[in-house]
CSV table of C-alpha atoms in Angstrom, one decimal:
chain,number,residue,atom,x,y,z
D,129,MET,CA,0.0,-0.1,0.3
D,130,GLU,CA,1.0,3.7,-1.1
D,131,LYS,CA,2.2,5.4,2.2
D,132,VAL,CA,0.3,8.4,3.2
D,133,VAL,CA,2.8,11.5,4.1
D,134,LEU,CA,1.2,15.1,5.6
D,135,VAL,CA,4.3,17.7,5.5
D,136,THR,CA,2.4,21.4,7.2
D,137,GLY,CA,4.4,24.3,5.9
D,138,ALA,CA,5.2,22.9,3.0
D,139,ASN,CA,5.5,25.4,-0.3
D,140,SER,CA,9.1,26.8,0.3
D,141,GLY,CA,12.1,26.3,2.5
D,142,ILE,CA,12.2,22.6,3.8
D,143,GLY,CA,9.6,21.5,3.2
D,144,LEU,CA,9.3,22.1,-0.1
D,145,ALA,CA,12.8,20.3,-0.5
D,146,LEU,CA,11.4,17.2,2.2
D,147,CYS,CA,8.8,16.9,-0.9
D,148,GLU,CA,11.1,16.7,-3.7
D,149,ARG,CA,13.3,14.1,-1.6
D,150,LEU,CA,10.6,12.0,-0.7
D,151,LEU,CA,9.0,11.6,-4.1
D,152,SER,CA,12.4,10.8,-5.4
D,153,GLU,CA,12.6,8.5,-3.0
D,154,ASP,CA,8.8,6.9,-3.1
D,155,SER,CA,7.3,7.4,-6.5
D,156,GLN,CA,4.2,5.5,-5.2
D,157,LEU,CA,3.5,7.5,-1.8
D,158,LEU,CA,0.6,10.2,-1.3
D,159,LEU,CA,1.5,13.4,-0.1
D,160,CYS,CA,-0.2,16.4,1.1
D,161,LEU,CA,1.3,19.9,1.6
D,162,ALA,CA,-0.3,21.4,4.0
D,163,CYS,CA,-0.2,25.2,3.5
D,164,ARG,CA,-1.5,28.3,4.6
D,165,ASN,CA,-1.7,30.2,1.7
D,166,MET,CA,-3.5,27.9,-1.4
D,167,LYS,CA,-1.5,30.1,-4.0
D,168,ARG,CA,2.2,29.4,-3.0
D,169,ALA,CA,0.8,25.9,-2.3
D,170,GLU,CA,-0.5,25.4,-5.9
D,171,ASP,CA,2.6,26.5,-7.3
D,172,ALA,CA,4.6,24.2,-5.1
D,173,ARG,CA,2.7,21.1,-6.2
D,174,SER,CA,2.7,22.7,-10.6
D,175,ALA,CA,7.2,22.6,-9.4
D,176,LEU,CA,6.9,18.8,-7.7
D,177,LEU,CA,5.0,18.3,-10.9
D,178,THR,CA,7.1,19.2,-13.3
D,179,SER,CA,10.0,16.8,-11.9
D,180,HIS,CA,7.6,14.1,-10.8
D,181,ILE,CA,5.0,13.9,-13.7
D,182,ASN,CA,3.4,11.0,-11.9
D,183,ALA,CA,3.2,11.8,-8.6
D,184,HIS,CA,0.0,12.0,-6.5
D,185,ILE,CA,-0.1,15.6,-4.4
D,186,ASP,CA,-2.9,16.4,-2.5
D,187,LEU,CA,-3.3,19.7,-0.8
D,188,LEU,CA,-4.6,21.0,2.1
D,189,HIS,CA,-5.4,24.7,3.3
D,190,LEU,CA,-3.7,24.5,7.3
D,191,ASP,CA,-3.1,27.7,9.3
D,192,VAL,CA,-1.3,26.0,12.3
D,193,GLY,CA,-1.7,29.2,14.1
D,194,SER,CA,-5.9,29.2,13.9
D,195,VAL,CA,-7.7,26.5,16.6
D,196,GLN,CA,-10.3,26.9,13.4
D,197,SER,CA,-8.1,26.0,10.4
D,198,VAL,CA,-6.5,23.1,12.3
D,199,LEU,CA,-9.7,21.4,13.6
D,200,THR,CA,-11.9,22.2,9.9
D,201,ALA,CA,-8.3,20.6,8.2
D,202,ALA,CA,-8.6,17.6,9.9
D,203,GLN,CA,-11.9,16.9,9.5
D,204,GLU,CA,-10.9,16.9,6.1
D,205,LEU,CA,-8.2,14.7,6.5
D,206,LYS,CA,-10.5,12.0,8.1
D,207,THR,CA,-12.6,12.4,5.2
D,208,ARG,CA,-9.7,11.7,2.6
D,209,TYR,CA,-7.5,9.1,4.2
D,210,ASN,CA,-7.9,6.4,6.8
D,211,ARG,CA,-4.4,6.9,7.8
D,212,ILE,CA,-1.4,9.0,7.7
D,213,ASP,CA,1.8,7.2,8.0
D,214,PHE,CA,3.8,10.2,8.3
D,215,LEU,CA,3.1,13.6,9.5
D,216,TYR,CA,6.4,16.1,9.2
D,217,LEU,CA,6.0,19.0,11.3
D,218,ASN,CA,7.3,21.6,9.5
D,219,ALA,CA,5.4,24.8,9.3
D,220,GLY,CA,6.9,27.6,11.9
D,221,ILE,CA,7.4,31.5,12.3
D,222,MET,CA,10.0,34.3,13.4
D,223,PRO,CA,7.8,37.1,14.2
D,224,ASN,CA,9.3,40.8,13.6
D,225,PRO,CA,13.2,39.1,14.6
D,226,GLN,CA,15.4,41.9,16.1
D,227,VAL,CA,19.4,41.4,15.5
D,228,ASP,CA,21.7,42.6,17.4
D,229,VAL,CA,24.3,44.5,15.5
D,230,LYS,CA,26.5,45.6,18.1
D,231,ALA,CA,27.1,41.4,19.1
D,232,LEU,CA,27.0,40.8,15.5
D,233,PHE,CA,29.9,42.5,14.2
D,234,LYS,CA,31.7,41.5,17.2
D,235,GLY,CA,31.2,38.3,16.9
D,236,LEU,CA,32.2,38.1,13.3
D,237,PHE,CA,35.8,38.6,15.3
D,238,SER,CA,35.4,36.4,17.6
D,239,ARG,CA,36.9,32.7,18.2
D,240,ASN,CA,32.7,32.2,18.8
D,241,VAL,CA,31.4,32.8,15.0
D,242,ILE,CA,30.5,29.3,14.3
D,243,ASN,CA,28.5,29.5,17.0
D,244,MET,CA,26.6,32.6,17.1
D,245,PHE,CA,25.3,31.7,13.4
D,246,ALA,CA,24.8,28.6,14.4
D,247,THR,CA,22.1,29.4,17.2
D,248,ALA,CA,21.5,32.3,17.0
D,249,GLU,CA,22.7,32.7,20.8
D,250,GLY,CA,22.6,36.3,21.8
D,251,LEU,CA,21.6,38.1,18.9
D,252,LEU,CA,18.0,37.6,18.0
D,253,THR,CA,14.5,39.0,19.9
D,254,GLN,CA,11.1,38.5,18.4
D,255,ARG,CA,7.8,40.9,19.3
D,256,ASP,CA,5.4,38.0,19.8
D,257,ARG,CA,1.4,39.5,19.6
D,258,LEU,CA,-1.8,38.0,20.6
D,259,ASN,CA,-3.5,35.6,17.6
D,260,SER,CA,-7.5,35.5,17.2
D,261,ASP,CA,-8.3,32.9,19.7
D,262,GLY,CA,-6.7,34.7,22.7
D,263,LEU,CA,-3.0,32.4,22.0
D,264,GLN,CA,0.4,34.1,22.1
D,265,GLU,CA,1.3,33.8,17.8
D,266,VAL,CA,4.5,31.9,18.0
D,267,PHE,CA,3.4,29.3,20.3
D,268,ALA,CA,0.3,29.0,18.7
D,269,THR,CA,1.7,28.3,15.0
D,270,ASN,CA,5.3,26.4,16.0
D,271,LEU,CA,3.9,24.4,18.8
D,272,PHE,CA,0.4,24.9,20.1
D,273,GLY,CA,-1.2,24.3,16.6
D,274,HIS,CA,0.7,20.8,15.8
D,275,PHE,CA,-0.6,19.1,19.2
D,276,LEU,CA,-4.0,20.0,19.1
D,277,LEU,CA,-3.4,18.6,15.2
D,278,ILE,CA,-2.3,15.8,16.2
D,279,ARG,CA,-5.0,15.7,19.1
D,280,GLU,CA,-7.5,15.4,16.5
D,281,LEU,CA,-5.5,12.9,14.3
D,282,GLU,CA,-5.1,9.9,16.3
D,283,PRO,CA,-7.6,7.7,14.6
D,284,LEU,CA,-5.5,8.3,11.2
D,285,LEU,CA,-2.0,8.2,13.3
D,286,CYS,CA,-2.6,5.0,15.5
D,287,PRO,CA,-4.4,2.3,13.4
D,288,GLY,CA,-5.0,-1.1,15.0
D,289,GLY,CA,-1.7,-2.9,13.8
D,290,LYS,CA,0.3,-0.4,12.3
D,291,THR,CA,3.0,1.8,12.9
D,292,SER,CA,2.7,5.6,11.8
D,293,ARG,CA,5.6,8.7,12.8
D,294,ILE,CA,5.3,12.5,13.5
D,295,VAL,CA,8.8,14.3,12.9
D,296,TRP,CA,9.0,17.8,14.4
D,297,THR,CA,10.9,20.2,12.5
D,298,SER,CA,13.5,21.8,15.9
D,299,SER,CA,15.9,24.2,16.1
D,300,SER,CA,19.7,24.9,17.6
D,301,ASN,CA,17.7,27.7,18.6
D,302,ALA,CA,15.5,25.5,20.7
D,303,ARG,CA,17.1,26.1,24.4
D,304,ARG,CA,16.1,25.4,27.6
D,305,SER,CA,16.9,28.9,28.9
D,306,ALA,CA,14.3,30.2,26.9
D,307,PHE,CA,11.8,28.1,28.0
D,308,SER,CA,9.8,28.6,31.5
D,309,ILE,CA,7.6,25.7,32.6
D,310,GLU,CA,5.5,28.6,34.3
D,311,ASP,CA,5.2,30.7,30.8
D,312,ILE,CA,4.4,28.1,28.2
D,313,GLN,CA,2.9,30.4,25.8
D,314,HIS,CA,6.1,33.0,26.2
D,315,ARG,CA,4.2,35.6,27.1
D,316,ASN,CA,7.0,37.4,29.6
D,317,GLY,CA,10.0,36.6,27.2
D,318,THR,CA,11.6,37.9,24.3
D,319,GLU,CA,12.8,34.5,22.7
D,320,PRO,CA,9.4,33.1,21.8
D,321,TYR,CA,11.3,31.0,18.9
D,322,SER,CA,13.7,29.6,21.0
D,323,SER,CA,10.9,28.7,23.2
D,324,SER,CA,8.7,26.7,20.9
D,325,LYS,CA,11.2,25.4,19.3
D,326,TYR,CA,12.5,23.9,23.1
D,327,ALA,CA,8.9,23.0,23.9
D,328,SER,CA,8.8,21.4,20.6
D,329,ASP,CA,11.3,18.4,22.0
D,330,MET,CA,10.0,18.1,24.6
D,331,LEU,CA,6.1,17.5,23.6
D,332,SER,CA,8.2,14.5,21.5
D,333,LEU,CA,9.4,13.1,24.1
D,334,ALA,CA,6.5,12.8,26.6
D,335,LEU,CA,4.7,12.3,22.8
D,336,ASN,CA,6.4,8.8,22.3
D,337,ARG,CA,5.7,7.4,26.2
D,338,HIS,CA,2.0,8.2,25.9
D,339,LYS,CA,1.8,7.3,22.3
D,340,ASN,CA,4.7,4.4,21.8
D,341,SER,CA,2.9,1.4,22.8
D,342,GLN,CA,-0.3,2.5,20.0
D,343,GLY,CA,2.9,2.8,17.5
D,344,LEU,CA,2.7,6.1,17.1
D,345,PHE,CA,6.2,7.1,17.1
D,346,SER,CA,7.6,10.8,17.3
D,347,SER,CA,10.9,12.2,16.1
D,348,VAL,CA,12.8,15.8,16.2
D,349,ILE,CA,15.0,17.0,13.9
D,350,CYS,CA,17.5,20.2,13.4
D,351,PRO,CA,18.1,21.1,10.0
D,352,GLY,CA,21.2,23.1,10.4
D,353,LEU,CA,21.8,26.9,9.6
D,354,VAL,CA,19.9,27.2,6.1
D,355,MET,CA,19.1,29.9,4.4
D,356,THR,CA,15.0,30.3,3.3
D,357,ASN,CA,12.8,33.1,3.8
D,358,LEU,CA,12.6,32.9,7.8
D,359,THR,CA,16.8,33.4,7.6
D,360,TYR,CA,16.2,36.6,4.9
D,361,GLY,CA,13.9,38.1,7.0
D,362,ILE,CA,15.6,38.4,9.8
D,363,LEU,CA,19.1,40.7,8.3
D,364,PRO,CA,18.2,43.4,5.4
D,365,SER,CA,19.0,41.7,2.1
D,366,PHE,CA,22.5,44.1,2.1
D,367,PHE,CA,23.9,42.3,5.2
D,368,TRP,CA,23.9,39.0,2.9
D,369,THR,CA,25.6,40.1,0.7
D,370,LEU,CA,28.4,40.9,3.0
D,371,ILE,CA,27.9,38.4,4.8
D,372,MET,CA,27.7,35.3,2.7
D,373,PRO,CA,31.0,34.6,1.4
D,374,ILE,CA,31.9,35.0,5.3
D,375,MET,CA,29.2,32.0,5.9
D,376,TRP,CA,30.4,30.0,2.7
D,377,LEU,CA,34.3,30.1,4.1
D,378,ILE,CA,33.0,28.8,7.6
D,379,ARG,CA,31.1,26.3,6.0
D,380,ILE,CA,34.6,24.1,5.3
D,381,PHE,CA,35.3,24.2,9.2
D,382,THR,CA,31.7,23.1,9.8
D,383,ASN,CA,29.0,20.6,9.4
D,384,THR,CA,25.7,23.0,10.6
D,385,PHE,CA,25.6,25.0,7.7
D,386,THR,CA,24.0,23.2,5.4
D,387,LEU,CA,22.7,26.5,3.6
D,388,THR,CA,20.4,25.1,1.4
D,389,PRO,CA,16.9,23.4,1.7
D,390,TYR,CA,18.3,20.9,0.3
D,391,ASN,CA,21.0,20.1,2.4
D,392,GLY,CA,18.8,21.4,5.3
D,393,ALA,CA,15.8,18.3,4.4
D,394,GLU,CA,19.0,15.5,4.9
D,395,ALA,CA,17.7,14.6,8.6
D,396,LEU,CA,13.9,14.8,7.8
D,397,HIS,CA,14.6,12.3,4.6
D,398,TRP,CA,17.0,9.7,6.4
D,399,LEU,CA,14.4,9.0,9.5
D,400,PHE,CA,11.9,7.7,6.0
D,401,VAL,CA,14.0,5.2,5.8
D,402,GLN,CA,14.4,4.1,9.2
D,403,ASN,CA,12.4,1.4,11.4
D,404,PRO,CA,11.3,3.8,14.3
D,405,GLU,CA,12.1,1.1,16.7
D,406,SER,CA,15.6,1.9,16.1
D,407,LEU,CA,15.3,5.7,17.5
D,408,ASP,CA,16.6,7.1,20.3
D,409,PRO,CA,13.5,9.6,21.6
D,410,ARG,CA,15.8,11.4,23.6
D,411,ALA,CA,17.8,11.9,20.7
D,412,LYS,CA,18.2,15.0,17.8
D,413,TYR,CA,18.6,14.5,14.7
D,414,HIS,CA,20.8,16.9,13.2
D,415,SER,CA,21.8,17.5,9.3
D,416,LEU,CA,24.6,17.6,8.6
D,417,THR,CA,27.1,18.9,5.6
D,418,SER,CA,30.7,18.4,5.5
D,419,GLY,CA,33.2,20.9,3.9
D,420,LEU,CA,32.9,18.7,0.5
D,421,GLY,CA,29.0,19.4,0.6
D,422,LYS,CA,28.7,15.3,1.4
D,423,ASN,CA,25.2,15.2,3.4
D,424,TYR,CA,24.6,13.4,6.3
D,425,THR,CA,22.5,13.0,9.7
D,426,GLN,CA,24.2,12.4,13.1
D,427,PRO,CA,22.2,11.6,16.4
D,428,ARG,CA,22.9,14.0,19.7
D,429,GLN,CA,21.6,13.8,23.2
D,430,MET,CA,18.9,17.2,23.6
D,431,ASP,CA,18.9,18.9,27.1
D,432,ILE,CA,15.5,17.2,28.3
D,433,ASP,CA,13.5,17.3,31.6
D,434,GLU,CA,11.3,14.5,31.5
D,435,GLN,CA,9.1,15.9,34.6
D,436,MET,CA,8.8,19.4,33.1
D,437,SER,CA,8.7,17.3,28.9
D,438,GLU,CA,5.3,15.7,30.9
D,439,ILE,CA,4.2,18.6,33.0
D,440,LEU,CA,4.6,20.2,29.0
D,441,TYR,CA,2.1,17.7,28.2
D,442,SER,CA,-0.6,18.0,31.1
D,443,LYS,CA,-0.4,21.7,30.2
D,444,LEU,CA,-1.4,21.2,26.6
D,445,LEU,CA,-4.0,18.8,27.6
D,446,GLU,CA,-5.9,21.4,29.7
D,447,LEU,CA,-5.1,24.4,26.5
D,448,GLU,CA,-6.8,22.1,24.8
D,449,LYS,CA,-9.5,21.1,27.4
D,450,VAL,CA,-10.0,25.6,27.3
D,451,VAL,CA,-9.4,26.0,23.5
D,452,ARG,CA,-12.4,23.2,23.1
D,453,ARG,CA,-14.4,25.0,25.1
D,454,LYS,CA,-14.7,28.0,23.9
D,455,GLN,CA,-14.5,27.0,20.4
D,456,SER,CA,-18.3,25.6,21.3
D,457,GLU,CA,-19.2,28.2,22.8
D,458,GLY,CA,-18.5,30.2,19.4
D,459,ASN,CA,-20.2,28.6,17.1
D,460,ALA,CA,-23.3,27.9,19.7
D,461,ASP,CA,-23.5,31.3,19.9
D,462,LYS,CA,-23.7,32.0,15.7
């Protein structure tokens, strides 16, 4: 039977590169591009069909930052498919990133330059905001919307006698220091992206504890430093013109500068062909590229507190109840 693969944020960057690589790996799979912008989704589908003429590619409107959109999309998926083999949770945002220019130039001429670019530690802050559901936008898009999607799709992800996979696109920017279990939405901080990515790492671990016995396995990847629309939005274009030659030079000395979406999708593709029972739930699988351009995947242990991950899982379940109640009340008022 053909595999059913759903990819969120599939219309550009790493998501689109992953779709291209998956179709090259298995031309028989049923691929669903779940995107917020349907015009871009149509363009992505057309581009994929150019090189994979007979591919089976469906489109789904999904804005993971909107509770109603997630619930509507999940219902649509349950009418289309009787199972989902792979759920790639790739969509994410980093709104209004602010760069400490002084720290950037200081770092360029220090021994810390590689780590600075690889993790953006000490460089970036973001201005978050509330969305229409009353949730912090980054938390809702990068974490909670995906969690709600998983919960809605459990009948398709946990079919009897089958194994299904969830794969999160995380980041080297996921840091414990940016996350607070007392403020899971990061309302009071300035690093919502880092917080949301660390939370997704913890959630993956919790999902494995709760769902492995039902045949559902979760993994986390880091794409390395990739130049995508999200990355280019961090600095003005003239900055990238200035520093790109430096980045290509640094790539000779480090394996984390994957730079292209194709290279960044390496770990996502690698997990597609792995036996889920053989994977380490505490590992983050990193896309790496050697100085000579060879791509490979390497597991690295995550700095995760298991007790905290369980508390996060419980808090998300409680928030889910609140959100569903508000949705029901809102629908009743219409």
